[in-house]
Amino acid sequence: MRLKELDVPTPNFAFYDHPSDENTDFKEKLANMAPHDDNGSELELLQIPESELLAQMTAAKEKDIAEHGGVDPLQETEDHIVVNGREIKKPFVEKPIFAEDHNIAIYYLGGGCKRLFRKIQDRSSRFFSGISIVRRGASYIYEEYIPTNGADVKVYTVGAEYAHAEARKSPAVDGKVTRRSDGKEVRYPIILTNSEKDCAHSIVLAFGQSVCGFDVLRTETKSFVCDVNGWSFVKGSPKYYTDCAQVLYEMTQFQLHPAIDQYNMGELLAQMNQEELEVVSKSVEPRWRELRNVLAVIRHADRTPKQKIKVKTSHPFILKFFDHKKPTEQVKLKTASELRHLLSAMQKIIAEVNTPKDVPIDPKVLEAFMGVQDVLMQDSNFEGINRKCQLKPLKWQQQEEEQRVKTCLLIFKYGGELTDLGGNQASVLGKKYRALMYPSDALSMLSLHSTYIHDLKIYASDEGRVQTTAAYFARSFLDLDEETDIKPILFALVWRDARSNMLLEHSVADSERMKKVKTQLVDILNCNIDFSELNTELDPNALIRGVPVHYLRKTGLGALGNPTAQAWSIYEKIKKICADMQELLASSTPDPERKRVLEQMSKLWNKIRDVMYNAKTGMFDESKFPETLDCAHYDFIHHSEYGINFEGLIAAIRPLATWLVRQEYGISEGAKEEIGKEIAEPLVTKLLNDLVQMKEERKQVETTSRFYFTSEGHIHSLLNLLESRLGIAVGTTTINYSAQILIKMFENTSLPHTEPRRFEVEIWVSPGFQPHKRQPKATDKETWERLSLKIVRTVTLDDLLTCFSDIQVTGMPSQQKPFLQATMV
């Protein structure tokens, strides 16, 4: 019987029946199977070199194809597999049909796989970064990968009305087994949801197995059953043994004497559980001020410079991407297959250059296409985590009663990858949050998370640097093995779905309000006016480029003097840096790596010089100054050994770039409010609901932690809203990498429930890590000291909700129905 027939939620799956298993007697195979202690397959998998395993799997694949007449029975691509005509997208799980073969594999989007096996020594899995092909030579089940926030749930039933549930760290996370002093794996009793209790009831009745166990994969919205095992018992739990004995006794008595009230068992167990809860509650020392929420919005850590290629095109190979799409909507190319198709289109276009054509391709367009091709060919791995392409329709034409795109804008974005320093910053941040943001007498974060007493979620937008920052943070925050590859952490612990993107991603280019502000900033930057007079002589209501003087005074523009003169000074420094690089390249250098890095730096800074100032219009581009500051910080940190004066450029450009980027999200108070809501309202709504739900719904959960990783725009927008609603002074603060807005809510249990001060909210703000020259051996303490995190406001929850009264908060108490279950030991 399949679980789907029981109306029990199960993952999407497909079977692959290998011909070699056609006449296999699995019962006989099980009887002849060596005991686990004598089975060395797990140890072999733990020790085998990756190259040797890959060679074995490649040979098995070639053999499998040959046995099928040269046709591959499993169609493998970079982002999915086709099994019997059914497509299973990566990440997916591969399980042997033979239930006693516990060697399971997870294949990840972008390459690599994790092999899970029976616990041996202190390991339960191993990650192979260079293996992406599936196993051959046997029958397998392929099913969708279900992110479980890093914990597996094991449920043990005794009859249809009793279930004991435990959680453990998922082997898909870091593969390191955490053991107790007696050598047993560390597990934590948890509380089942209503739907999980219903599943337990249905499984027991459907399988006719009163004593059994099953595995649950918990997601944010519902739980999935992925495995059912007969005759399963909890190991090392006296409480379970007591309950189990009582339930089995009652079940036996009922079968022998049907007249006995079957539900006496339920009443007895309920009484026993209540007594257990009273003992546990008396053993915990109460605090008058309990931490209820830790909510943080965090910018990604240090990254490489972001780069983009923009070009207008009407080439049919590019317009073909709009086929079967709405002609008025942009097309995004991000997956491996989409980027491969883009590369194929570029290669076809470039190959046709020398072919006689009626309309030759524009040289600038060809140069852009060649640039896209070069970037895509730098890495055979077509993962879209740090590369993506947007196609925005610009012109349309009518063809056979159908509107078709005639011209589009191609925007290819690349770079912006998290650096090693960025990984270290995120790791230090996770470690410090674990150590400093929670009560000193709390259990470890992993223990709390596994018991679900601590309800943890980590969200990230779809930007690669944001997701990777979140993964490094999660690994450190939960004190996982530091040697673990970051990819399994990312898929297991970081929510990156459409809902997360709705909260944490916003297209600045599509904002009409921001376009208006951009026009004002371009005018102010290029008007050649000395604004130092703002502080004294000008009429507060006078307009300068459409903006009242009293607004400009509040922004600190007067301290900049003449921004146009500053822009020219900065531009000259950039030209000097370009010249210095050319001089270094011209000098003889025996080190090819040094020359390669200098060539890359020179190419980037020449591009910055060329796009910052438009000689035809005589105008500076305001958006290039913050970008240039980021690039200068990057080279100052990572390439200081080349002796180029990036420090001088940073000192010159920082005041203007900081002012411009702060005003990009609104110059006037009204504009800041409008743009702040446009960008951050979904996130603000979620934050407020997090607080209210914790106040209204708190039962077994003691603390809720939510970490939202995003880009700079959301930090600025949220700061502007806090500034206008709560009076938090932000001013011209530079928003560096790992900038944070932290919200902590406490419950004062000594106050009545009707007292507004019972729930108090602290708001903390950090501008992020101060840029510094890279120090490969810097300690965590030295890294942490470069980050300032301070409380800027304390308010009651009621006052906070009043300040955001226009935001709809939907937190409502949930209803729980009774079910007999083991309590926490």
PDB file of N, CA and C in Angstrom, residues 165-230:
ATOM      1  N   ALA A 165       7.349  11.347  19.687  1.00  0.00           N
ATOM      2  CA  ALA A 165       8.076  11.982  18.590  1.00  0.00           C
ATOM      3  C   ALA A 165       9.401  12.539  19.074  1.00  0.00           C
ATOM      4  N   GLU A 166      10.425  12.351  18.261  1.00  0.00           N
ATOM      5  CA  GLU A 166      11.760  12.871  18.558  1.00  0.00           C
ATOM      6  C   GLU A 166      12.314  13.561  17.314  1.00  0.00           C
ATOM      7  N   ALA A 167      13.186  14.521  17.555  1.00  0.00           N
ATOM      8  CA  ALA A 167      13.884  15.191  16.455  1.00  0.00           C
ATOM      9  C   ALA A 167      15.377  15.000  16.624  1.00  0.00           C
ATOM     10  N   ARG A 168      16.062  14.938  15.507  1.00  0.00           N
ATOM     11  CA  ARG A 168      17.517  14.861  15.515  1.00  0.00           C
ATOM     12  C   ARG A 168      18.038  15.773  14.413  1.00  0.00           C
ATOM     13  N   LYS A 169      19.298  16.081  14.487  1.00  0.00           N
ATOM     14  CA  LYS A 169      19.920  16.848  13.413  1.00  0.00           C
ATOM     15  C   LYS A 169      19.925  15.999  12.149  1.00  0.00           C
ATOM     16  N   SER A 170      19.459  16.559  11.054  1.00  0.00           N
ATOM     17  CA  SER A 170      19.378  15.815   9.809  1.00  0.00           C
ATOM     18  C   SER A 170      20.774  15.477   9.288  1.00  0.00           C
ATOM     19  N   PRO A 171      20.989  14.231   8.823  1.00  0.00           N
ATOM     20  CA  PRO A 171      22.291  13.893   8.231  1.00  0.00           C
ATOM     21  C   PRO A 171      22.571  14.662   6.948  1.00  0.00           C
ATOM     22  N   ALA A 172      21.537  15.271   6.381  1.00  0.00           N
ATOM     23  CA  ALA A 172      21.725  16.055   5.163  1.00  0.00           C
ATOM     24  C   ALA A 172      22.397  17.389   5.434  1.00  0.00           C
ATOM     25  N   VAL A 173      22.555  17.762   6.710  1.00  0.00           N
ATOM     26  CA  VAL A 173      23.139  19.070   7.040  1.00  0.00           C
ATOM     27  C   VAL A 173      24.660  18.997   7.003  1.00  0.00           C
ATOM     28  N   ASP A 174      25.278  18.470   8.054  1.00  0.00           N
ATOM     29  CA  ASP A 174      26.738  18.416   8.082  1.00  0.00           C
ATOM     30  C   ASP A 174      27.292  17.007   8.211  1.00  0.00           C
ATOM     31  N   GLY A 175      26.416  16.025   8.412  1.00  0.00           N
ATOM     32  CA  GLY A 175      26.866  14.634   8.446  1.00  0.00           C
ATOM     33  C   GLY A 175      27.607  14.235   9.703  1.00  0.00           C
ATOM     34  N   LYS A 176      27.687  15.119  10.679  1.00  0.00           N
ATOM     35  CA  LYS A 176      28.374  14.807  11.923  1.00  0.00           C
ATOM     36  C   LYS A 176      27.359  14.357  12.966  1.00  0.00           C
ATOM     37  N   VAL A 177      27.557  13.161  13.507  1.00  0.00           N
ATOM     38  CA  VAL A 177      26.623  12.602  14.486  1.00  0.00           C
ATOM     39  C   VAL A 177      26.975  13.122  15.878  1.00  0.00           C
ATOM     40  N   THR A 178      26.016  13.740  16.539  1.00  0.00           N
ATOM     41  CA  THR A 178      26.197  14.220  17.908  1.00  0.00           C
ATOM     42  C   THR A 178      25.723  13.125  18.857  1.00  0.00           C
ATOM     43  N   ARG A 179      26.616  12.674  19.745  1.00  0.00           N
ATOM     44  CA  ARG A 179      26.292  11.539  20.610  1.00  0.00           C
ATOM     45  C   ARG A 179      26.280  11.959  22.082  1.00  0.00           C
ATOM     46  N   ARG A 180      25.520  11.174  22.875  1.00  0.00           N
ATOM     47  CA  ARG A 180      25.492  11.358  24.322  1.00  0.00           C
ATOM     48  C   ARG A 180      26.693  10.657  24.930  1.00  0.00           C
ATOM     49  N   SER A 181      26.827  10.791  26.241  1.00  0.00           N
ATOM     50  CA  SER A 181      27.957  10.169  26.934  1.00  0.00           C
ATOM     51  C   SER A 181      27.932   8.648  26.824  1.00  0.00           C
ATOM     52  N   ASP A 182      26.719   8.073  26.620  1.00  0.00           N
ATOM     53  CA  ASP A 182      26.624   6.606  26.498  1.00  0.00           C
ATOM     54  C   ASP A 182      26.793   6.132  25.068  1.00  0.00           C
ATOM     55  N   GLY A 183      27.103   7.055  24.145  1.00  0.00           N
ATOM     56  CA  GLY A 183      27.335   6.689  22.758  1.00  0.00           C
ATOM     57  C   GLY A 183      26.114   6.750  21.867  1.00  0.00           C
ATOM     58  N   LYS A 184      24.915   6.932  22.445  1.00  0.00           N
ATOM     59  CA  LYS A 184      23.695   7.020  21.660  1.00  0.00           C
ATOM     60  C   LYS A 184      23.607   8.389  20.975  1.00  0.00           C
ATOM     61  N   GLU A 185      22.937   8.418  19.811  1.00  0.00           N
ATOM     62  CA  GLU A 185      22.746   9.684  19.105  1.00  0.00           C
ATOM     63  C   GLU A 185      21.845  10.609  19.915  1.00  0.00           C
ATOM     64  N   VAL A 186      22.190  11.895  19.944  1.00  0.00           N
ATOM     65  CA  VAL A 186      21.386  12.874  20.669  1.00  0.00           C
ATOM     66  C   VAL A 186      20.090  13.136  19.911  1.00  0.00           C
ATOM     67  N   ARG A 187      18.974  12.941  20.621  1.00  0.00           N
ATOM     68  CA  ARG A 187      17.661  13.245  20.062  1.00  0.00           C
ATOM     69  C   ARG A 187      16.855  14.006  21.106  1.00  0.00           C
ATOM     70  N   TYR A 188      15.830  14.739  20.629  1.00  0.00           N
ATOM     71  CA  TYR A 188      15.053  15.586  21.522  1.00  0.00           C
ATOM     72  C   TYR A 188      13.566  15.325  21.319  1.00  0.00           C
ATOM     73  N   PRO A 189      12.821  14.977  22.394  1.00  0.00           N
ATOM     74  CA  PRO A 189      11.365  14.808  22.271  1.00  0.00           C
ATOM     75  C   PRO A 189      10.703  16.108  21.819  1.00  0.00           C
ATOM     76  N   ILE A 190       9.718  15.991  20.960  1.00  0.00           N
ATOM     77  CA  ILE A 190       9.031  17.176  20.446  1.00  0.00           C
ATOM     78  C   ILE A 190       7.527  16.958  20.481  1.00  0.00           C
ATOM     79  N   ILE A 191       6.788  18.010  20.147  1.00  0.00           N
ATOM     80  CA  ILE A 191       5.326  17.973  20.116  1.00  0.00           C
ATOM     81  C   ILE A 191       4.878  17.869  18.657  1.00  0.00           C
ATOM     82  N   LEU A 192       3.988  16.944  18.367  1.00  0.00           N
ATOM     83  CA  LEU A 192       3.467  16.797  17.010  1.00  0.00           C
ATOM     84  C   LEU A 192       2.349  17.804  16.746  1.00  0.00           C
ATOM     85  N   THR A 193       2.212  18.181  15.471  1.00  0.00           N
ATOM     86  CA  THR A 193       1.086  19.029  15.072  1.00  0.00           C
ATOM     87  C   THR A 193      -0.152  18.158  14.912  1.00  0.00           C
ATOM     88  N   ASN A 194      -1.305  18.805  14.757  1.00  0.00           N
ATOM     89  CA  ASN A 194      -2.552  18.045  14.596  1.00  0.00           C
ATOM     90  C   ASN A 194      -2.516  17.157  13.361  1.00  0.00           C
ATOM     91  N   SER A 195      -2.022  17.695  12.253  1.00  0.00           N
ATOM     92  CA  SER A 195      -1.991  16.900  11.021  1.00  0.00           C
ATOM     93  C   SER A 195      -1.047  15.712  11.169  1.00  0.00           C
ATOM     94  N   GLU A 196       0.056  15.895  11.885  1.00  0.00           N
ATOM     95  CA  GLU A 196       0.985  14.789  12.117  1.00  0.00           C
ATOM     96  C   GLU A 196       0.350  13.707  12.992  1.00  0.00           C
ATOM     97  N   LYS A 197      -0.441  14.131  13.958  1.00  0.00           N
ATOM     98  CA  LYS A 197      -1.152  13.160  14.799  1.00  0.00           C
ATOM     99  C   LYS A 197      -2.170  12.369  13.974  1.00  0.00           C
ATOM    100  N   ASP A 198      -2.851  13.059  13.061  1.00  0.00           N
ATOM    101  CA  ASP A 198      -3.806  12.374  12.186  1.00  0.00           C
ATOM    102  C   ASP A 198      -3.089  11.363  11.292  1.00  0.00           C
ATOM    103  N   CYS A 199      -1.903  11.730  10.812  1.00  0.00           N
ATOM    104  CA  CYS A 199      -1.119  10.815   9.983  1.00  0.00           C
ATOM    105  C   CYS A 199      -0.744   9.566  10.778  1.00  0.00           C
ATOM    106  N   ALA A 200      -0.318   9.765  12.019  1.00  0.00           N
ATOM    107  CA  ALA A 200       0.047   8.624  12.862  1.00  0.00           C
ATOM    108  C   ALA A 200      -1.144   7.676  13.014  1.00  0.00           C
ATOM    109  N   HIS A 201      -2.304   8.236  13.268  1.00  0.00           N
ATOM    110  CA  HIS A 201      -3.527   7.432  13.425  1.00  0.00           C
ATOM    111  C   HIS A 201      -3.815   6.646  12.143  1.00  0.00           C
ATOM    112  N   SER A 202      -3.741   7.322  10.979  1.00  0.00           N
ATOM    113  CA  SER A 202      -4.065   6.687   9.695  1.00  0.00           C
ATOM    114  C   SER A 202      -3.068   5.585   9.346  1.00  0.00           C
ATOM    115  N   ILE A 203      -1.788   5.832   9.604  1.00  0.00           N
ATOM    116  CA  ILE A 203      -0.752   4.858   9.250  1.00  0.00           C
ATOM    117  C   ILE A 203      -0.901   3.577  10.058  1.00  0.00           C
ATOM    118  N   VAL A 204      -1.150   3.708  11.354  1.00  0.00           N
ATOM    119  CA  VAL A 204      -1.310   2.526  12.204  1.00  0.00           C
ATOM    120  C   VAL A 204      -2.474   1.670  11.714  1.00  0.00           C
ATOM    121  N   LEU A 205      -3.609   2.301  11.417  1.00  0.00           N
ATOM    122  CA  LEU A 205      -4.784   1.550  10.988  1.00  0.00           C
ATOM    123  C   LEU A 205      -4.590   0.949   9.597  1.00  0.00           C
ATOM    124  N   ALA A 206      -4.018   1.730   8.680  1.00  0.00           N
ATOM    125  CA  ALA A 206      -3.874   1.259   7.303  1.00  0.00           C
ATOM    126  C   ALA A 206      -2.885   0.101   7.190  1.00  0.00           C
ATOM    127  N   PHE A 207      -1.781   0.163   7.927  1.00  0.00           N
ATOM    128  CA  PHE A 207      -0.771  -0.886   7.848  1.00  0.00           C
ATOM    129  C   PHE A 207      -1.062  -2.045   8.803  1.00  0.00           C
ATOM    130  N   GLY A 208      -2.048  -1.859   9.700  1.00  0.00           N
ATOM    131  CA  GLY A 208      -2.339  -2.904  10.664  1.00  0.00           C
ATOM    132  C   GLY A 208      -1.160  -3.196  11.562  1.00  0.00           C
ATOM    133  N   GLN A 209      -0.370  -2.165  11.843  1.00  0.00           N
ATOM    134  CA  GLN A 209       0.867  -2.319  12.627  1.00  0.00           C
ATOM    135  C   GLN A 209       0.765  -1.399  13.835  1.00  0.00           C
ATOM    136  N   SER A 210       0.359  -1.942  14.962  1.00  0.00           N
ATOM    137  CA  SER A 210       0.145  -1.105  16.145  1.00  0.00           C
ATOM    138  C   SER A 210       1.440  -0.483  16.638  1.00  0.00           C
ATOM    139  N   VAL A 211       2.517  -1.268  16.629  1.00  0.00           N
ATOM    140  CA  VAL A 211       3.820  -0.742  17.043  1.00  0.00           C
ATOM    141  C   VAL A 211       4.640  -0.511  15.779  1.00  0.00           C
ATOM    142  N   CYS A 212       4.833   0.729  15.431  1.00  0.00           N
ATOM    143  CA  CYS A 212       5.599   1.038  14.219  1.00  0.00           C
ATOM    144  C   CYS A 212       6.222   2.422  14.350  1.00  0.00           C
ATOM    145  N   GLY A 213       7.013   2.781  13.376  1.00  0.00           N
ATOM    146  CA  GLY A 213       7.631   4.098  13.355  1.00  0.00           C
ATOM    147  C   GLY A 213       7.580   4.670  11.949  1.00  0.00           C
ATOM    148  N   PHE A 214       7.594   5.977  11.857  1.00  0.00           N
ATOM    149  CA  PHE A 214       7.677   6.591  10.523  1.00  0.00           C
ATOM    150  C   PHE A 214       8.436   7.905  10.631  1.00  0.00           C
ATOM    151  N   ASP A 215       8.990   8.318   9.501  1.00  0.00           N
ATOM    152  CA  ASP A 215       9.800   9.533   9.431  1.00  0.00           C
ATOM    153  C   ASP A 215       8.971  10.660   8.832  1.00  0.00           C
ATOM    154  N   VAL A 216       9.111  11.838   9.424  1.00  0.00           N
ATOM    155  CA  VAL A 216       8.367  13.014   8.983  1.00  0.00           C
ATOM    156  C   VAL A 216       9.349  14.093   8.534  1.00  0.00           C
ATOM    157  N   LEU A 217       9.046  14.684   7.392  1.00  0.00           N
ATOM    158  CA  LEU A 217       9.803  15.832   6.907  1.00  0.00           C
ATOM    159  C   LEU A 217       8.941  17.070   7.126  1.00  0.00           C
ATOM    160  N   ARG A 218       9.350  17.913   8.039  1.00  0.00           N
ATOM    161  CA  ARG A 218       8.578  19.114   8.361  1.00  0.00           C
ATOM    162  C   ARG A 218       9.022  20.275   7.489  1.00  0.00           C
ATOM    163  N   THR A 219       8.074  20.894   6.796  1.00  0.00           N
ATOM    164  CA  THR A 219       8.352  22.113   6.049  1.00  0.00           C
ATOM    165  C   THR A 219       7.658  23.272   6.753  1.00  0.00           C
ATOM    166  N   GLU A 220       7.748  24.437   6.142  1.00  0.00           N
ATOM    167  CA  GLU A 220       7.156  25.609   6.778  1.00  0.00           C
ATOM    168  C   GLU A 220       5.635  25.542   6.775  1.00  0.00           C
ATOM    169  N   THR A 221       5.046  24.858   5.790  1.00  0.00           N
ATOM    170  CA  THR A 221       3.595  24.859   5.663  1.00  0.00           C
ATOM    171  C   THR A 221       2.955  23.543   6.079  1.00  0.00           C
ATOM    172  N   LYS A 222       3.608  22.403   5.825  1.00  0.00           N
ATOM    173  CA  LYS A 222       3.027  21.122   6.212  1.00  0.00           C
ATOM    174  C   LYS A 222       4.128  20.081   6.344  1.00  0.00           C
ATOM    175  N   SER A 223       3.727  18.893   6.781  1.00  0.00           N
ATOM    176  CA  SER A 223       4.684  17.816   7.009  1.00  0.00           C
ATOM    177  C   SER A 223       4.436  16.679   6.024  1.00  0.00           C
ATOM    178  N   PHE A 224       5.522  16.000   5.618  1.00  0.00           N
ATOM    179  CA  PHE A 224       5.445  14.887   4.681  1.00  0.00           C
ATOM    180  C   PHE A 224       5.944  13.618   5.362  1.00  0.00           C
ATOM    181  N   VAL A 225       5.284  12.495   5.059  1.00  0.00           N
ATOM    182  CA  VAL A 225       5.751  11.189   5.534  1.00  0.00           C
ATOM    183  C   VAL A 225       6.595  10.572   4.425  1.00  0.00           C
ATOM    184  N   CYS A 226       7.818  10.159   4.753  1.00  0.00           N
ATOM    185  CA  CYS A 226       8.709   9.637   3.711  1.00  0.00           C
ATOM    186  C   CYS A 226       9.107   8.186   3.944  1.00  0.00           C
ATOM    187  N   ASP A 227       8.744   7.594   5.091  1.00  0.00           N
ATOM    188  CA  ASP A 227       9.200   6.232   5.375  1.00  0.00           C
ATOM    189  C   ASP A 227       8.359   5.666   6.516  1.00  0.00           C
ATOM    190  N   VAL A 228       7.996   4.379   6.417  1.00  0.00           N
ATOM    191  CA  VAL A 228       7.278   3.684   7.495  1.00  0.00           C
ATOM    192  C   VAL A 228       8.034   2.406   7.818  1.00  0.00           C
ATOM    193  N   ASN A 229       8.295   2.176   9.096  1.00  0.00           N
ATOM    194  CA  ASN A 229       9.040   0.994   9.540  1.00  0.00           C
ATOM    195  C   ASN A 229       8.222   0.223  10.558  1.00  0.00           C
ATOM    196  N   GLY A 230       8.146  -1.073  10.381  1.00  0.00           N
ATOM    197  CA  GLY A 230       7.405  -1.902  11.318  1.00  0.00           C
ATOM    198  C   GLY A 230       8.209  -2.220  12.572  1.00  0.00           C
TER     199      GLY A 230
END
